[in-house]
Tab-separated table of C-alpha atoms and ligand atoms in Angstrom:
chain	number	residue	atom	x	y	z
A	19	UNK	CA	-2.318	3.329	-14.675
A	20	UNK	CA	-3.324	6.753	-16.561
A	21	UNK	CA	-4.927	8.439	-14.376
A	22	UNK	CA	-3.544	8.384	-11.422
A	23	UNK	CA	-0.055	8.794	-13.202
A	24	UNK	CA	-1.453	12.568	-14.725
A	25	UNK	CA	-2.632	13.514	-10.903
A	26	UNK	CA	0.614	12.207	-10.022
A	27	UNK	CA	1.747	15.158	-11.890
A	28	UNK	CA	-0.594	17.590	-12.078
A	29	UNK	CA	-1.216	17.427	-8.027
A	30	UNK	CA	1.784	15.714	-6.841
A	31	UNK	CA	4.386	17.552	-5.165
A	32	UNK	CA	8.384	16.454	-4.572
A	33	UNK	CA	9.163	17.356	-1.252
A	34	UNK	CA	13.364	16.746	-0.457
A	35	UNK	CA	14.165	12.759	0.291
A	36	UNK	CA	12.231	11.487	-2.282
A	37	UNK	CA	9.197	12.050	-0.727
A	38	UNK	CA	5.812	12.639	-3.134
A	39	UNK	CA	3.165	14.616	-1.821
A	40	UNK	CA	-0.166	13.848	-2.709
A	41	UNK	CA	-2.062	15.159	-0.041
A	42	UNK	CA	-4.724	16.671	-2.790
A	43	UNK	CA	-5.906	14.024	-3.811
A	44	UNK	CA	-5.082	10.464	-2.370
A	45	UNK	CA	-5.644	10.806	1.591
A	46	UNK	CA	-5.835	14.639	3.033
A	47	UNK	CA	-8.104	15.296	0.316
A	48	UNK	CA	-9.552	12.475	-1.838
A	49	UNK	CA	-11.125	12.366	-4.840
A	50	UNK	CA	-13.439	9.111	-4.756
A	51	UNK	CA	-14.124	8.886	-8.625
A	52	UNK	CA	-9.992	8.533	-8.781
A	53	UNK	CA	-10.061	5.578	-5.591
A	54	UNK	CA	-12.392	3.371	-6.966
A	55	UNK	CA	-11.222	4.083	-10.917
A	56	UNK	CA	-8.805	2.583	-8.858
A	57	UNK	CA	-9.884	-0.103	-6.713
A	58	UNK	CA	-11.722	-1.698	-10.213
A	59	UNK	CA	-8.234	-1.863	-12.147
A	60	UNK	CA	-6.929	-3.897	-8.444
A	61	UNK	CA	-10.574	-5.835	-8.815
A	62	UNK	CA	-8.884	-6.680	-12.187
A	63	UNK	CA	-5.478	-8.030	-11.573
A	64	UNK	CA	-6.707	-9.961	-8.494
A	65	UNK	CA	-10.252	-11.645	-9.281
A	66	UNK	CA	-9.279	-14.898	-10.429
A	67	UNK	CA	-7.348	-15.076	-6.734
A	68	UNK	CA	-9.112	-15.844	-3.552
A	69	UNK	CA	-9.303	-13.027	-1.274
A	70	UNK	CA	-10.791	-13.587	2.413
A	71	UNK	CA	-10.260	-9.761	3.744
A	72	UNK	CA	-8.512	-7.327	1.952
A	73	UNK	CA	-5.421	-5.440	5.239
A	74	UNK	CA	-4.208	-2.065	5.278
A	75	UNK	CA	-2.821	-0.011	7.389
A	76	UNK	CA	-3.893	2.915	8.683
A	77	UNK	CA	-4.233	6.209	7.884
A	78	UNK	CA	-3.630	6.722	3.779
A	79	UNK	CA	-4.458	3.657	2.999
A	80	UNK	CA	-7.879	3.193	3.932
A	81	UNK	CA	-10.085	4.774	1.237
A	82	UNK	CA	-8.081	2.762	-1.082
A	83	UNK	CA	-8.252	-0.686	0.625
A	84	UNK	CA	-12.100	0.383	1.922
A	85	UNK	CA	-13.318	0.353	-2.099
A	86	UNK	CA	-11.265	-2.083	-2.904
A	87	UNK	CA	-13.127	-4.302	-0.294
A	88	UNK	CA	-16.240	-3.046	-1.840
A	89	UNK	CA	-15.189	-5.195	-4.860
A	90	UNK	CA	-14.308	-8.319	-3.765
A	91	UNK	CA	-17.723	-8.194	-1.380
A	92	UNK	CA	-15.033	-9.098	2.716
A	93	UNK	CA	-14.190	-6.864	5.258
A	94	UNK	CA	-11.327	-4.966	5.242
A	95	UNK	CA	-8.577	-5.049	8.551
A	96	UNK	CA	-7.210	-1.662	9.398
A	97	UNK	CA	-3.198	-1.423	11.558
A	98	UNK	CA	-3.130	0.442	13.966
A	99	UNK	CA	-0.411	2.728	14.654
A	100	UNK	CA	1.181	2.779	17.856
A	101	UNK	CA	1.718	0.171	20.728
A	102	UNK	CA	-0.526	-1.572	21.985
A	103	UNK	CA	0.193	-2.818	25.822
A	104	UNK	CA	-2.195	-5.470	25.941
A	105	UNK	CA	-1.855	-9.266	25.021
A	106	UNK	CA	-4.743	-8.648	22.334
A	107	UNK	CA	-3.369	-7.854	19.268
A	108	UNK	CA	-0.431	-9.196	17.451
A	109	UNK	CA	2.133	-6.056	16.847
A	110	UNK	CA	4.816	-5.428	14.319
A	111	UNK	CA	7.564	-2.493	13.996
A	112	UNK	CA	7.834	-0.092	10.491
A	113	UNK	CA	10.504	1.647	9.814
A	114	UNK	CA	9.488	5.434	8.384
A	115	UNK	CA	11.760	6.468	6.035
A	116	UNK	CA	10.020	9.588	5.599
A	117	UNK	CA	9.781	10.230	9.669
A	118	UNK	CA	13.140	8.907	9.773
A	119	UNK	CA	11.590	6.871	12.555
A	120	UNK	CA	10.298	3.401	14.288
A	121	UNK	CA	6.640	2.854	14.947
A	122	UNK	CA	4.198	0.086	15.914
A	123	UNK	CA	1.572	-1.456	14.101
A	124	UNK	CA	-1.153	-3.385	16.087
A	125	UNK	CA	-4.237	-5.800	14.840
A	126	UNK	CA	-6.647	-7.210	16.904
A	127	UNK	CA	-5.665	-10.775	17.634
A	128	UNK	CA	-8.875	-12.677	15.550
A	129	UNK	CA	-9.204	-9.939	13.646
A	130	UNK	CA	-7.491	-11.726	11.157
A	131	UNK	CA	-8.127	-15.786	11.376
A	132	UNK	CA	-6.001	-19.094	10.895
A	133	UNK	CA	-5.773	-20.105	6.926
A	134	UNK	CA	-7.162	-16.857	5.387
A	135	UNK	CA	-6.337	-14.981	2.413
A	136	UNK	CA	-5.707	-11.399	3.051
A	137	UNK	CA	-4.494	-8.845	0.231
A	138	UNK	CA	-3.147	-5.793	1.522
A	139	UNK	CA	-3.616	-2.989	-0.302
A	140	UNK	CA	-1.061	0.606	0.953
A	141	UNK	CA	-1.064	3.799	-0.824
A	142	UNK	CA	3.540	3.375	-1.629
A	143	UNK	CA	5.896	0.788	-1.381
A	144	UNK	CA	8.944	2.482	-0.638
A	145	UNK	CA	11.917	0.295	1.147
A	146	UNK	CA	9.094	-2.363	2.201
A	147	UNK	CA	9.070	-1.813	6.004
A	148	UNK	CA	5.465	-0.759	6.145
A	149	UNK	CA	4.786	-3.905	4.342
A	150	UNK	CA	6.872	-6.438	5.950
A	151	UNK	CA	5.425	-5.244	9.599
A	152	UNK	CA	1.821	-6.223	8.225
A	153	UNK	CA	2.842	-9.477	6.322
A	154	UNK	CA	5.479	-10.522	9.930
A	155	UNK	CA	1.210	-10.131	11.523
A	156	UNK	CA	-0.886	-11.853	9.187
A	157	UNK	CA	2.090	-14.850	9.813
A	158	UNK	CA	0.971	-14.453	13.316
A	159	UNK	CA	-2.236	-15.282	12.098
A	160	UNK	CA	-1.507	-17.878	10.536
A	161	UNK	CA	-3.272	-17.308	7.628
A	162	UNK	CA	-1.837	-15.960	4.329
A	163	UNK	CA	-1.044	-13.187	1.482
A	164	UNK	CA	-2.297	-13.300	-1.364
A	165	UNK	CA	-0.933	-10.449	-2.950
A	166	UNK	CA	-0.598	-6.914	-2.833
A	167	UNK	CA	-1.719	-3.432	-3.967
A	168	UNK	CA	0.385	-0.441	-4.070
A	169	UNK	CA	-1.408	2.660	-5.459
A	170	UNK	CA	2.784	4.085	-5.597
A	171	UNK	CA	5.860	2.256	-5.911
A	172	UNK	CA	8.733	3.801	-5.790
A	173	UNK	CA	11.190	1.157	-7.591
A	174	UNK	CA	14.209	3.682	-7.081
A	175	UNK	CA	13.868	2.349	-3.386
A	176	UNK	CA	13.995	-1.384	-2.862
A	177	UNK	CA	10.451	-2.541	-1.540
A	178	UNK	CA	9.489	-3.869	-4.459
A	179	UNK	CA	12.436	-5.403	-5.634
A	180	UNK	CA	12.448	-7.037	-1.977
A	181	UNK	CA	9.030	-8.579	-1.786
A	182	UNK	CA	9.090	-9.878	-5.262
A	183	UNK	CA	12.235	-11.371	-5.210
A	184	UNK	CA	9.804	-13.824	-1.925
A	185	UNK	CA	7.254	-14.579	-4.205
A	186	UNK	CA	4.786	-11.744	-3.148
A	187	UNK	CA	2.920	-10.741	-6.263
A	188	UNK	CA	2.955	-7.039	-5.489
A	189	UNK	CA	0.859	-5.469	-8.059
A	190	UNK	CA	1.352	-1.278	-8.392
A	191	UNK	CA	-0.881	1.059	-10.461
A	192	UNK	CA	1.883	3.884	-10.972
A	193	UNK	CA	5.766	2.860	-10.997
A	194	UNK	CA	7.837	5.872	-10.144
A	195	UNK	CA	10.998	4.638	-11.496
A	196	UNK	CA	12.762	8.418	-11.005
A	197	UNK	CA	11.985	11.557	-9.375
A	198	UNK	CA	14.132	14.847	-9.623
A	199	UNK	CA	13.038	18.025	-6.180
A	200	UNK	CA	15.219	20.207	-7.576
A	201	UNK	CA	13.655	19.022	-11.003
A	202	UNK	CA	9.938	18.616	-11.215
A	203	UNK	CA	10.650	15.547	-13.029
A	204	UNK	CA	8.966	12.386	-12.484
A	205	UNK	CA	9.541	9.554	-14.783
A	206	UNK	CA	7.026	6.297	-15.009
A	207	UNK	CA	7.689	3.031	-15.894
A	208	UNK	CA	5.302	1.255	-17.503
A	209	UNK	CA	4.596	-2.781	-17.801
A	210	UNK	CA	5.806	-4.489	-21.496
A	211	UNK	CA	2.972	-5.558	-23.574
B	16	5GP	P1	8.043	1.678	3.458
B	16	5GP	O1	7.802	1.698	4.450
B	16	5GP	O2	7.926	0.820	2.535
B	16	5GP	O3	9.231	2.207	3.245
B	16	5GP	O4	7.115	3.041	2.578
B	16	5GP	C1	6.290	2.918	2.844
B	16	5GP	C2	4.557	3.804	4.108
B	16	5GP	O5	5.465	5.240	4.105
B	16	5GP	C3	3.445	4.034	3.172
B	16	5GP	O6	3.006	3.189	3.992
B	16	5GP	C4	3.540	5.564	3.003
B	16	5GP	O7	2.536	6.461	3.879
B	16	5GP	C5	4.621	6.272	3.777
B	16	5GP	N1	5.594	5.832	2.850
B	16	5GP	C6	6.858	6.223	2.074
B	16	5GP	N2	7.256	6.920	0.735
B	16	5GP	C7	6.386	7.795	0.688
B	16	5GP	C8	5.972	9.131	-0.268
B	16	5GP	O8	6.717	9.005	-0.982
B	16	5GP	N3	4.655	9.971	-0.180
B	16	5GP	C9	4.261	9.750	0.507
B	16	5GP	N4	2.860	10.466	1.025
B	16	5GP	N5	3.824	8.480	1.980
B	16	5GP	C10	5.364	7.785	1.611
């Protein structure tokens, strides 16, 4: 998606360790017009899919996922970060590459129901750990993952490849093929056709 690629080039910052900082337009300061256009794009891509709920992980996925839920006229479920000490929650572990540590995400039981069709929306797809954890929770709830919408996929990390090999439909609005911290270079991959 050209608008998102332009924002990444103009407002994104490459940090050491293959991290792209997008706090100027996607999370700490959010460009609502851009986010709405992104939601329109995901809606176009998934409009023929039955979506009962959208799910994301707090906090950076929320702004994106909320607008997608609005397009699909459904509710948004937000997985909380941090351990939940009671049995009312499904939990799963995420390894954060950017922070180099594990953390837990949890969703209250009953917020995702058996047989519901869930569209996952998140800001980044890197090694896939966050998505895999959310998928586990959706499976514990006996619901279906009908698609994964990602704002920025870092293709040089293998999360997208793994998820697609497992049969999930992953739609990324910007795919970064290569990112060089020292040279300030970002190379995007474009779909053929
Ligand atoms: P994964 O679990 O796929 O390795 O990483 C996905 C999660 O880590 C995303 O939800 C996002 O919060 C964070 N993340 C991964 N890579 C980046 C990055 O380059 N920039 C930012 N801002 N977050 C990232």
